[in-house]
XYZ file of C-alpha atoms in Angstrom:
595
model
C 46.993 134.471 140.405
C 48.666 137.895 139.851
C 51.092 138.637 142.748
C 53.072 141.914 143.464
C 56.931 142.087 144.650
C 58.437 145.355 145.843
C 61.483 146.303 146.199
C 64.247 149.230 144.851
C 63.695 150.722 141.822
C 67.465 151.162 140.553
C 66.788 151.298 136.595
C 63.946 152.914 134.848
C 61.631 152.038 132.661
C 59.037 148.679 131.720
C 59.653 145.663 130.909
C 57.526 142.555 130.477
C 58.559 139.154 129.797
C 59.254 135.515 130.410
C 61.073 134.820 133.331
C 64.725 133.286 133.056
C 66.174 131.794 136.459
C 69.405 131.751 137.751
C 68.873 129.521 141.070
C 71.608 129.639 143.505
C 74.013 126.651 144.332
C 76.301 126.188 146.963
C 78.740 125.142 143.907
C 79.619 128.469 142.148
C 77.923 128.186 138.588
C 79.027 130.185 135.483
C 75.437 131.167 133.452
C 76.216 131.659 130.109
C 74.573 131.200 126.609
C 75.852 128.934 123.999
C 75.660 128.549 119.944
C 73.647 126.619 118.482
C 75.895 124.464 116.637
C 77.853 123.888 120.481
C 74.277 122.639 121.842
C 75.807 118.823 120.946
C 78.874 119.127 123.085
C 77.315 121.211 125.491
C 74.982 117.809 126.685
C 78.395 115.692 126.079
C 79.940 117.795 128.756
C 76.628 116.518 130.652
C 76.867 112.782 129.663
C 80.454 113.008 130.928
C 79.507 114.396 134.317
C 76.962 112.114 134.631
C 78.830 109.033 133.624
C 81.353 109.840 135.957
C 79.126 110.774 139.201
C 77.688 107.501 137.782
C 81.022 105.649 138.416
C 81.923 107.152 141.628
C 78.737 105.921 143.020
C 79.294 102.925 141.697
C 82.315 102.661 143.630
C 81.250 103.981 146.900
C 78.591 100.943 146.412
C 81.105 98.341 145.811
C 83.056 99.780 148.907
C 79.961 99.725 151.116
C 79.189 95.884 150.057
C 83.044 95.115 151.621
C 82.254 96.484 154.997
C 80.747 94.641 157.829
C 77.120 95.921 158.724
C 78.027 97.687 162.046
C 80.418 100.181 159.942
C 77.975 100.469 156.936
C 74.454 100.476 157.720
C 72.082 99.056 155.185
C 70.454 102.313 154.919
C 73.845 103.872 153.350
C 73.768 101.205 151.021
C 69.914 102.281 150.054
C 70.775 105.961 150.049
C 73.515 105.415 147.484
C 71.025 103.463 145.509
C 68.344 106.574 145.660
C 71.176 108.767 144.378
C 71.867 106.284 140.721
C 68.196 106.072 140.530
C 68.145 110.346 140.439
C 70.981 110.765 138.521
C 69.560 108.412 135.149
C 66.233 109.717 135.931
C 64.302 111.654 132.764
C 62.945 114.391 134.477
C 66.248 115.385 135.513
C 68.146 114.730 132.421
C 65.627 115.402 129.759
C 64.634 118.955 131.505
C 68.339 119.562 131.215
C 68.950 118.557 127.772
C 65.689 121.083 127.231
C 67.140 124.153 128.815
C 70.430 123.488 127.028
C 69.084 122.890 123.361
C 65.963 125.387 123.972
C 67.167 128.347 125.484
C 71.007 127.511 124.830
C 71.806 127.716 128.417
C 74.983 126.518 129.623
C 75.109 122.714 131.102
C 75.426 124.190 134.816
C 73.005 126.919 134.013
C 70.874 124.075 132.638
C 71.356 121.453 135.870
C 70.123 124.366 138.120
C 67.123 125.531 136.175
C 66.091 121.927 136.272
C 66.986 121.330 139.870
C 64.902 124.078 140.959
C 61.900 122.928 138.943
C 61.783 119.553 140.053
C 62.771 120.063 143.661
C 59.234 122.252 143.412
C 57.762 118.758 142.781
C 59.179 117.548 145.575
C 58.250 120.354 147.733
C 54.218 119.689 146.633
C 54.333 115.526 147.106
C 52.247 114.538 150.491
C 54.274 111.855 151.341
C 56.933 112.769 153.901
C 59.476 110.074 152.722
C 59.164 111.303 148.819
C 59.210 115.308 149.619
C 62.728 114.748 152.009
C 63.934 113.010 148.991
C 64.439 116.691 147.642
C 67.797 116.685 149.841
C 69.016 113.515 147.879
C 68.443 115.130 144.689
C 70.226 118.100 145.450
C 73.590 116.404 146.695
C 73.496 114.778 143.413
C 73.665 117.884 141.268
C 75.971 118.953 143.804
C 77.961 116.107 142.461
C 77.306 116.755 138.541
C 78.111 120.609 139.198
C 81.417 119.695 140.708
C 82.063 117.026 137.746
C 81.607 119.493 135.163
C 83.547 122.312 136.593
C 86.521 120.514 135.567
C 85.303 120.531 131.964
C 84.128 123.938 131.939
C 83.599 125.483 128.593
C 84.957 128.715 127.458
C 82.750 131.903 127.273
C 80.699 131.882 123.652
C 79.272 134.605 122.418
C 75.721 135.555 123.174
C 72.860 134.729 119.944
C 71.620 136.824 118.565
C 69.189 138.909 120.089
C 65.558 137.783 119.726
C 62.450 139.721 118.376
C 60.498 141.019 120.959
C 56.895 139.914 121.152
C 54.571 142.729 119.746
C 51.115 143.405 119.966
C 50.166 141.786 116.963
C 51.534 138.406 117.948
C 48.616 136.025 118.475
C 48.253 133.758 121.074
C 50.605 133.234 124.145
C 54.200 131.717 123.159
C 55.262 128.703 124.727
C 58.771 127.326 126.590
C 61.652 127.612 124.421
C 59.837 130.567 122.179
C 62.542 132.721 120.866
C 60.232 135.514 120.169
C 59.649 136.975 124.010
C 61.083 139.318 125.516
C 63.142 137.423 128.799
C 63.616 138.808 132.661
C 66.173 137.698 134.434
C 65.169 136.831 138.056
C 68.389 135.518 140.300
C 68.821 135.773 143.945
C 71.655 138.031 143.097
C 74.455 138.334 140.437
C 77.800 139.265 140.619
C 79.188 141.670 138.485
C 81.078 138.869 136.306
C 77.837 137.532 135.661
C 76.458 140.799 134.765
C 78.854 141.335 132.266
C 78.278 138.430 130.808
C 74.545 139.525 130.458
C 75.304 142.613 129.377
C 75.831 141.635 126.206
C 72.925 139.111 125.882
C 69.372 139.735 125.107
C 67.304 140.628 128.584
C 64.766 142.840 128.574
C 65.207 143.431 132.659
C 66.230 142.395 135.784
C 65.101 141.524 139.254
C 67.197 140.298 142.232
C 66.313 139.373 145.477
C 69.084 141.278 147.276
C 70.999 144.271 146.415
C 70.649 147.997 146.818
C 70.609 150.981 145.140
C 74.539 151.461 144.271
C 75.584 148.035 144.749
C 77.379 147.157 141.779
C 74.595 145.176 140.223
C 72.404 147.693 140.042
C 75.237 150.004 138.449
C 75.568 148.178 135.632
C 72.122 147.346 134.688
C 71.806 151.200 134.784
C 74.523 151.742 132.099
C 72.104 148.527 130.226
C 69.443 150.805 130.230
C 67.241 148.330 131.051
C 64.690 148.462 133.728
C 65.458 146.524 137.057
C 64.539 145.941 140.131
C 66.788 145.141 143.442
C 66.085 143.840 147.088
C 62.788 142.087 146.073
C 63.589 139.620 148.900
C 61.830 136.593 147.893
C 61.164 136.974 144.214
C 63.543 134.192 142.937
C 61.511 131.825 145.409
C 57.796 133.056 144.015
C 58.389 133.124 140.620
C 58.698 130.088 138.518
C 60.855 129.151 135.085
C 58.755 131.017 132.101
C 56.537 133.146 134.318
C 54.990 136.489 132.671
C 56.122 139.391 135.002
C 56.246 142.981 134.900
C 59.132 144.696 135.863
C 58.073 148.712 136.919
C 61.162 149.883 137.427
C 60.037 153.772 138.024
C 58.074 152.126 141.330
C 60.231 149.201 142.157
C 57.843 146.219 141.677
C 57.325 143.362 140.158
C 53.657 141.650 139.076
C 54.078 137.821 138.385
C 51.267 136.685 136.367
C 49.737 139.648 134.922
C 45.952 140.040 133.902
C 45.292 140.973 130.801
C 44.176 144.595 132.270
C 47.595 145.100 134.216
C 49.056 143.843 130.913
C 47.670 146.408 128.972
C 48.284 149.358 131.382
C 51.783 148.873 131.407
C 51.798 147.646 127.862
C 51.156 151.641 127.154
C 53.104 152.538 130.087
C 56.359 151.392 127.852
C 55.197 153.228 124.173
C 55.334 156.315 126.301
C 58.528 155.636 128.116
C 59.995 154.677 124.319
C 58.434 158.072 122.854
C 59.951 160.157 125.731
C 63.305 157.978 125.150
C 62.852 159.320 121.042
C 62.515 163.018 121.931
C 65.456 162.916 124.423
C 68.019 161.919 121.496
C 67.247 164.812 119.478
C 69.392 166.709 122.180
C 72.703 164.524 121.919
C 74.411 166.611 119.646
C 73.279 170.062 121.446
C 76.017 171.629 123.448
C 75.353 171.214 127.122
C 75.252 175.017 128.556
C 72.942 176.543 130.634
C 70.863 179.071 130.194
C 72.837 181.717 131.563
C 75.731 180.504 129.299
C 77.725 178.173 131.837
C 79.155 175.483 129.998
C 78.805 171.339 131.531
C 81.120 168.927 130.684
C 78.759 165.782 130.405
C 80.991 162.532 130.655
C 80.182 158.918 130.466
C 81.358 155.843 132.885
C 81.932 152.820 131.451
C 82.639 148.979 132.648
C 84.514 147.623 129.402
C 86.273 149.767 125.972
C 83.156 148.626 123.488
C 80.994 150.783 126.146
C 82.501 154.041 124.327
C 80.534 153.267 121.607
C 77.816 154.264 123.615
C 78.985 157.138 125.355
C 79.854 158.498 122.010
C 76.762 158.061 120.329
C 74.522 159.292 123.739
C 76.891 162.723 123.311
C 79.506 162.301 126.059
C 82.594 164.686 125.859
C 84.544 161.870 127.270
C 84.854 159.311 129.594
C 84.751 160.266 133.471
C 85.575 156.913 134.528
C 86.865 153.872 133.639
C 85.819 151.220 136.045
C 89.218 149.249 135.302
C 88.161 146.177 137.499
C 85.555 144.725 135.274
C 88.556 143.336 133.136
C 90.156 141.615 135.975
C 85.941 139.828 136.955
C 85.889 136.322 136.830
C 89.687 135.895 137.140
C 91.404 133.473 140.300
C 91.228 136.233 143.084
C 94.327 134.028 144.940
C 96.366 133.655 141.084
C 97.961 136.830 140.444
C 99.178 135.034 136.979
C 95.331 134.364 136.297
C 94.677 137.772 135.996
C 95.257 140.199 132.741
C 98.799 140.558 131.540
C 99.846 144.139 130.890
C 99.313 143.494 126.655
C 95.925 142.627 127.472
C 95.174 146.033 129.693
C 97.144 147.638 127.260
C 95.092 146.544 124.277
C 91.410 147.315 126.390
C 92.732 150.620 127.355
C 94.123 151.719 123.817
C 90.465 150.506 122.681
C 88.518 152.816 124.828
C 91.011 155.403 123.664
C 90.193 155.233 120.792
C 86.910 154.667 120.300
C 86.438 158.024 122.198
C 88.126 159.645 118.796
C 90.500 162.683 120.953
C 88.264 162.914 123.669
C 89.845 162.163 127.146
C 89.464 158.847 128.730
C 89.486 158.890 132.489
C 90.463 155.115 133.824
C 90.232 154.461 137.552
C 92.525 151.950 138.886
C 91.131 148.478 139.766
C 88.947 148.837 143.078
C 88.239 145.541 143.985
C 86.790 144.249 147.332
C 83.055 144.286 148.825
C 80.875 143.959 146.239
C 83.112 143.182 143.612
C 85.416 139.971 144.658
C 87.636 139.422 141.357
C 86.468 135.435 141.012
C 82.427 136.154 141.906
C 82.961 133.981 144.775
C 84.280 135.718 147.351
C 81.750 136.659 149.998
C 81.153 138.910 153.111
C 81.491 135.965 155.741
C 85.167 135.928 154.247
C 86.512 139.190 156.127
C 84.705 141.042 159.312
C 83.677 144.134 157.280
C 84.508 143.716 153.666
C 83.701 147.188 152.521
C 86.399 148.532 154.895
C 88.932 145.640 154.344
C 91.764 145.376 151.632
C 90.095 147.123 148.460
C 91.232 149.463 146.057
C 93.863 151.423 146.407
C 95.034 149.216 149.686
C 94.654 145.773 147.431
C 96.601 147.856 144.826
C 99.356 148.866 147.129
C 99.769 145.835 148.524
C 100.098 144.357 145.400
C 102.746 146.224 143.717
C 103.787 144.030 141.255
C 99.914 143.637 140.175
C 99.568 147.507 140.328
C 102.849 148.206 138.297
C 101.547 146.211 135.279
C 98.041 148.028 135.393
C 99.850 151.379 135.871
C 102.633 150.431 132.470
C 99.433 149.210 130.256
C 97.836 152.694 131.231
C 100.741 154.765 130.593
C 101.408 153.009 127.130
C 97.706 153.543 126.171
C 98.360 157.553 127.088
C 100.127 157.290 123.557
C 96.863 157.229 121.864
C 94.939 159.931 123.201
C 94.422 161.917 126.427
C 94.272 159.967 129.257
C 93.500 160.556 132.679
C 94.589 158.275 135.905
C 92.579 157.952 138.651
C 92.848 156.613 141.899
C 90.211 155.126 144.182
C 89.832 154.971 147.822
C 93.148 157.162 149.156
C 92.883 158.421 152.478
C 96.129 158.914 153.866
C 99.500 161.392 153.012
C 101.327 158.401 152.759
C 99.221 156.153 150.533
C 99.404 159.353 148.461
C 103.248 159.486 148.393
C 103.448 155.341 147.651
C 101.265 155.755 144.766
C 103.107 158.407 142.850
C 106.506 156.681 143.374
C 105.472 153.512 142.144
C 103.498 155.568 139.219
C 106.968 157.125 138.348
C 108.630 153.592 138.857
C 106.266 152.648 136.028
C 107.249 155.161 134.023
C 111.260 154.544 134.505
C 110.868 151.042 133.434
C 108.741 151.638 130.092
C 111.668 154.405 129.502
C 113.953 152.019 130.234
C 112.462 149.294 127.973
C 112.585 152.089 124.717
C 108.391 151.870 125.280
C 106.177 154.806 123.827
C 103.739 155.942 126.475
C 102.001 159.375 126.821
C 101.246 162.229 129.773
C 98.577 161.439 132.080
C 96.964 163.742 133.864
C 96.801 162.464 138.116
C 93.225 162.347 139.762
C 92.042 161.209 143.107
C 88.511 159.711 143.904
C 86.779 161.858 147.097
C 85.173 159.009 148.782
C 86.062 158.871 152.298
C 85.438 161.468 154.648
C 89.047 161.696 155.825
C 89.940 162.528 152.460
C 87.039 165.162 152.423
C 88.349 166.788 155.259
C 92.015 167.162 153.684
C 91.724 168.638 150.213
C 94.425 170.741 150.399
C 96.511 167.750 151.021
C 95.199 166.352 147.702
C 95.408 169.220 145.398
C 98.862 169.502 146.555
C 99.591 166.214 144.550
C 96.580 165.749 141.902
C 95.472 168.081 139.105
C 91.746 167.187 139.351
C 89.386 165.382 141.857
C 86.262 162.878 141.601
C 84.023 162.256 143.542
C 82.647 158.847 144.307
C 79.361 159.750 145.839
C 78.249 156.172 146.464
C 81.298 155.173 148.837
C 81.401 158.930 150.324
C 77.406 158.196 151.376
C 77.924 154.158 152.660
C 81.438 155.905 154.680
C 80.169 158.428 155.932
C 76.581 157.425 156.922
C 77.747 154.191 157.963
C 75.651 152.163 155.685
C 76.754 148.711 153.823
C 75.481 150.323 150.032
C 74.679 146.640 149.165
C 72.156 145.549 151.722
C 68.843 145.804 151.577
C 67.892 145.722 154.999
C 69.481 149.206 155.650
C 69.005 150.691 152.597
C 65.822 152.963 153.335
C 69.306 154.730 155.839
C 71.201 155.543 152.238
C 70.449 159.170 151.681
C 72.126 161.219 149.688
C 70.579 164.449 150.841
C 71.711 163.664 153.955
C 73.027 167.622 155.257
C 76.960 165.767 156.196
C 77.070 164.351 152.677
C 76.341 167.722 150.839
C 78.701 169.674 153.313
C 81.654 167.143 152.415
C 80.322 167.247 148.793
C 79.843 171.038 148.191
C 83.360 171.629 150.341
C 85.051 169.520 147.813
C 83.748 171.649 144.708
C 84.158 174.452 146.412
C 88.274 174.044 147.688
C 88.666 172.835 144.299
C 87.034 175.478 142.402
C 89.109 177.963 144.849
C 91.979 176.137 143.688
C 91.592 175.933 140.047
C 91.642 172.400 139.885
C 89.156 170.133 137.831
C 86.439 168.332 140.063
C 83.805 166.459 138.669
C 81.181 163.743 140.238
C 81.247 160.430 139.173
C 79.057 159.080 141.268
C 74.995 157.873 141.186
C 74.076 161.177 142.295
C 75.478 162.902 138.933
C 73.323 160.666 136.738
C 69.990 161.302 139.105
C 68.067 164.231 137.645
C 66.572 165.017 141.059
C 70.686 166.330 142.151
C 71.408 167.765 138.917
C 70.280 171.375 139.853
C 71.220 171.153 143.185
C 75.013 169.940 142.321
C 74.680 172.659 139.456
C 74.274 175.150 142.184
C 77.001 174.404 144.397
C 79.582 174.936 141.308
C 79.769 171.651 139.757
C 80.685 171.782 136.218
C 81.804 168.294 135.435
C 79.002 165.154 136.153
C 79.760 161.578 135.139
C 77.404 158.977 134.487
C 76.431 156.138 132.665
C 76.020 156.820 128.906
C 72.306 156.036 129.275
C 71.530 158.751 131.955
C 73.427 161.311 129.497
C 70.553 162.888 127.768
C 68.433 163.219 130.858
C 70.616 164.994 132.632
C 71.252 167.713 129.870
C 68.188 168.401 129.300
C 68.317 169.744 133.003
C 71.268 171.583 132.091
C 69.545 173.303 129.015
C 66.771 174.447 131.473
C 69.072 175.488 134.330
C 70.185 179.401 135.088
C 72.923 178.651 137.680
C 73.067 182.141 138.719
C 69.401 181.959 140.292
C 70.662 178.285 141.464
C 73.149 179.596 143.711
C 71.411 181.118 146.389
C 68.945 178.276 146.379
C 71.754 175.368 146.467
C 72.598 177.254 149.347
C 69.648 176.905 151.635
C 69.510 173.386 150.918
C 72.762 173.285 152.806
C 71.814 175.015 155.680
C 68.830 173.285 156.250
C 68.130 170.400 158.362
C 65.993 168.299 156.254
C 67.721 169.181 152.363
C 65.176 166.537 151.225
C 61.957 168.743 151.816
C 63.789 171.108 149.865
C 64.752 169.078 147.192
C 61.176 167.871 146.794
C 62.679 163.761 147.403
C-alpha cells in the first residue's frame, strides 16, 4: 500500500530507491561500508562478540546455579536461558551475516538492521509471552554491540559506486541487488556519520528529525542529493529494501510507489537532470550583473577533496571552511584524540591547493549543538546546548587546542591566500583574547624557524550583539561573514534543529533583514569585505533581495553555485535597490518576496 511522509524539503531534486536503515541503539553504532575481501573478518569480529556474550552468560548461569532460591529466582535462571537461545539463533545471525556479505555493511550496522527486522516479527506474534520477548532480544544485541565496540574496525573505504537501475532494467531487483539506486532512511545522523556517507553511493536521504539548517541537512545540500528532514516517523513506517520516493522540491516521501506515481516522478528526475545540464554551461561565465556589478560567487566546504568541486561548479574561492568536520568522530573529553597540528596542517595545505591561487577562507572549529565532536553528545547533556560552550567559547577555553588549529592554519597561509575566520564572537574581550593568542601562534612558529604566510582576519555576524556593534568589529577584522543560520535561530529564538518549531525559522523575518542589511551596509560604508555564508546565500528566492541591499560576496555550497548565478546574470542591481528597500520597511517582507 503506497503511503505518503511529509516533512522539510532541505535538498532538491528526485530520488527513488531501495531503502537502507540505520535503526537507532541506545549503544552508539558506527555505519560504515566494508570491502569485499574484509566481508570474512568483518563476521569474525561477529563470531567473537558472540562467543564472548556467549561466555558471559554462561557465567552469570553458573553464578545463578550457586545461589540459594530466595536470592535468585528460578525465573532469572530461565531469562538467562532465553537470552543463549537468541543469541545462537539463525534468524539473528544468518540476517546478520546477510547484511554484512550483501550490502557490505559494517558488523554493528549489520546487528541493527537485523534487530529491527526481527523485532518487527515480534511486534506481529499474537501471543503476549512471545511478542514481550522483543525486550530480551534487544538486551542481547545490546550485549553484542558493546562486545564489538572493543574490536571496532577502522574506517574502509566506500565500493564502488553502483549502477543505477534504468528504465530498461527488467523486472524488480531483489535484496542484496547492487544495481539500485539506495535511500538512506535513519532517525537522524550526525554529521560524522554524514561524512562518512558522503562519500558512499546514496541516491538520498530522509530523517525523522532535523530541520532546515541543522547540520544534516547542510551537508546533504553540498551532496547534491535530494533529502528530506523532520519526517517524524519515517524510520518506523518504512521497512529494510522498501521502494520510496524521495520529492525533495515538496518535502515528501511515498513508500511503496505504484507504478503510476513511479512513472510521474520517474520523468520528474530526466527534467530535473536536463535543467541540471543547461545550468553547467554557465560555470565558466563571469558572474556580473546586468548593469555590470561584479559577484564574487564562493563555495563552502566540509573537508579539502570538496575543492574539487567548488572548482569545477566555478567558485572564485572558498567562503568557508567548516574546520570542525576534521575534528567529527574524535573523543570529545581526549584532547590528544583529536588532530595533531601536521594533520590540520596537511588538510588545510590540501584545500589550498586544490583551489590553484584562489583564496581559501577556513573558519575555526565551531563545535557544540548540533555538532558534538564524538556524535554522541546530546542535548539532555547541557540546559541549552546551542547557547552553551561552542565555538569560539570551546576554542577559548581551550587554548592549547586552539593554538595548534591556529599554527596548522598559519603554516598552510604559505601555500596560497588564506583567510581566518572566527565563529560565534560577541564580546570586545573575546575579540582581544583571540588576536593575542593568534599572534602567540605566530611568535612560536617564528620562533621554531617555521614558514607560514599572511592571513587576512574575519569575523562570523551571527549573534545579534555582534550585529549591533560593527564598528567594534571592523575596528579589529578586515572583512565580515555572515552566518545567517545562527543570526536567524539567535535572534528569533528558535533551536535551528528541531522540527517542532521549525515552521517559526524565517528568514524574511523584518529583525533578521534589518541586522542583515545593517551589516552590509556599515561594512560597505567602511570599505571592508562582507560576504554571506549562510543558507540564505545559496537560496535563489534571497539572491535578488541580498543583491539589492549591497551584497557582493555570497557563499554556498558548490552545488547551489550555478543556480545562484544564473540570478546574478539576470539581475540589474540598480532597479534592485529601491525594491530591496521596501522589503525592509515592510511588515510582512515575505508577501513581498513572493515566499
Amino acid at each position: 500500500m503506497t503511503v505518503s511522509l511529509h516533512g522539510l524539503a532541505v535538498a532538491r531534486g528526485v530520488a527513488i530507491g531501495r531503502a537502507v536503515l540505520v535503526v537507532s541503539s541506545r549503544v552508539d553504532v558506527a555505519h560504515y561500508f566494508i570491502q569485499a575481501s574484509e566481508v570474512e573478518a568483518e563476521i569474525g569480529r561477529l563470531r567473537t562478540a558472540r562467543d564472548a556474550v556467549a561466555q558471559e552468560l554462561q557465567r552469570l548461569q553458573a553464578s545463578v546455579a550457586q545461589m540459594k532460591r530466595e536470592d535468585a529466582p528460578h525465573e532469572l535462571a530461565a531469562l538467562l536461558e532465553v537470552h543463549q537461545m537468541l543469541l545462537q539463533d539463525d534468524a539473528l545471525t544468518e540476517g546478520v551475516k546477510h547484511w554484512i556479505s550483501e550490502r557490505l555493511y559494517n558488523a554493528e550496522w549489520a546487528l541493527t538492521t537485523q534487530l529491527e527486522i526481527v523485532a518487527r516479527q515480534f511486534d506481529e506474534m499474537e501471543d503476549d509471552y512471545l511478542r514481550e520477548r522483543k525486550a530480551d532480544l534487544e538486551q542481547v544485541v545490546e550485549r553484542l554491540l558493546r562486545q564489538m565496540k572493543g574490536t571496532a574496525a577502522v574506517l574502509a573505504p566506500p565500493p564502488p559506486p553502483r549502477r543505477a537501475r534504468t528504465d530498461s532494467d527488467e523486472g524488480e531487483a531483489g535484496e542484496g541487488d547492487f544495481d539500485v539506486p539506495l535511500v538512506l532512511v535513519a532517525h537522524d545522523l550526525s554529521p560524522a556519520d554524514m561524512l562518512q556517507f558522503k562519500k558512499s553511493v546514496f541516491a538520498g536521504f530522509v530523517t525523522d528529525v532535523g530541520g532546515k539548517t541543522s547540520h544534516t541537512a547542510i551537508v546533504a545540500r553540498s551532496m547534491d542529493i535530494p533529502a528530506v528532514v523532520g519526517a517524524r516517523s519515517a524510520s518506523q513506517l518504512v521497512r529494510q529494501d522498501d521502494w520510496i520516493i524521495i520529492d525533495g522540491e515538496a518535502g515528501v516521501v511515498i513508500v511503496d510507489p505504484s507504478p503510476i506515481i513511479l512513472a510521474e516522478y520517474g520523468f520528474k528526475q530526466r527534467q530535473g537532470e536536463l535543467e541540471r545540464e543547461r545550468l553547467w554551461r554557465l560555470r565558466h561565465k563571469p558572474a556580473v550583473t546586468l548593469d555590470g556589478e561584479a559577484v564574487e560567487l564562493l563555495a563552502n566546504i566540509e573537508m579539502p577533496e570538496d575543492s574539487t568541486a567548488a572548482v569545477k561548479a566555478g567558485a572564485v574561492g572558498v567562503g568557508l571552511f567548516r574546520s570542525e568536520f576534521l575534528f567529527m568522530g574524535r573523543e570529545a573529553r581526549s584532547l590528544t584524540r583529536l588532530p595533531d597540528e601536521d594533520e590540520q596542517y596537511e588538510a588545510y595545505r590540501r584545500a589550498v591547493e586544490g583551489m590553484r591561487g584562489m583564496p581559501v577562507t577556513i573558519r575555526t572549529i565551531d563545535i557544540g549543538a548540533d555538532k558534538p565532536l564524538d556524535g554522541k553528545a546530546s542535548k539532555q547533556e547541557y540546559l541549552n546546548p546551542a547557547l552553551g560552550l561552542r565555538a569560539i567559547r570551546w576554542s577559548l577555553s581551550e587554548p592549547a587546542m586552539f593554538l595548534v588549529q591556529l599554527r596548522a592554519i598559519l603554516r598552510a597561509a604559505a601555500h596560497g591566500p588564506v583567510h581566518l575566520l572566527i565563529p560565534m564572537l560577541a564580546h570586545a574581550r573575546e575579540i582581544r583574547q583571540t588576536l593575542a593568542l593568534i599572534e602567540h601562534a605566530r611568535e612560536e612558529l617564528r620562533a621554531q624557524g617555521v614558514p607560514q604566510g599572511e592571513v587576512k582576519l574575519g569575523a562570523m555576524i551571527e549573534i545579534p550583539a555582534a550585529a549591533m556593534m560593527l564598528r567594534v568589529f571592523l575596528k579589529h577584522f578586515d572583512f565580515l561573514s555572515i552566518g545567517t543560520n545562527d543570526l536567524i535561530q539567535y535572534t528569533l529564538a528558535i533551536d535551528r534543529a528541531d522540527e517542532a518549531v521549525s515552521h517559526l525559522y524565517d528568514p524574511c523575518h523584518p529583525a533578521v533583514l534589518r541586522l542583515v542589511a545593517d551589516t552590509i551596509a556599515e561594512c560597505r560604508r567602511q570599505g571592508k569585505g562582507v560576504s554571506v555564508c549562510g543558507e540564505m546565500a545559496g537560496d535563489v528566492q534571497f539572491t535578488r533581495l541580498l543583491l539589492g541591499l549591497g551584497l557582493r560576496s555570497f557563499s554556498m555550497h558548490p552545488s547551489q553555485i550555478l543556480a545562484v548565478k544564473q540570478e546574478v546574470l539576470r539581475a540589474d542591481t540598480g532597479k534592485l535597490a529601491p525594491w530591496a528597500q521596501q522589503v525592509l520597511d515592510s511588515d510582512e517582507p515575505s508577501e513581498l518576496l513572493g515566499h
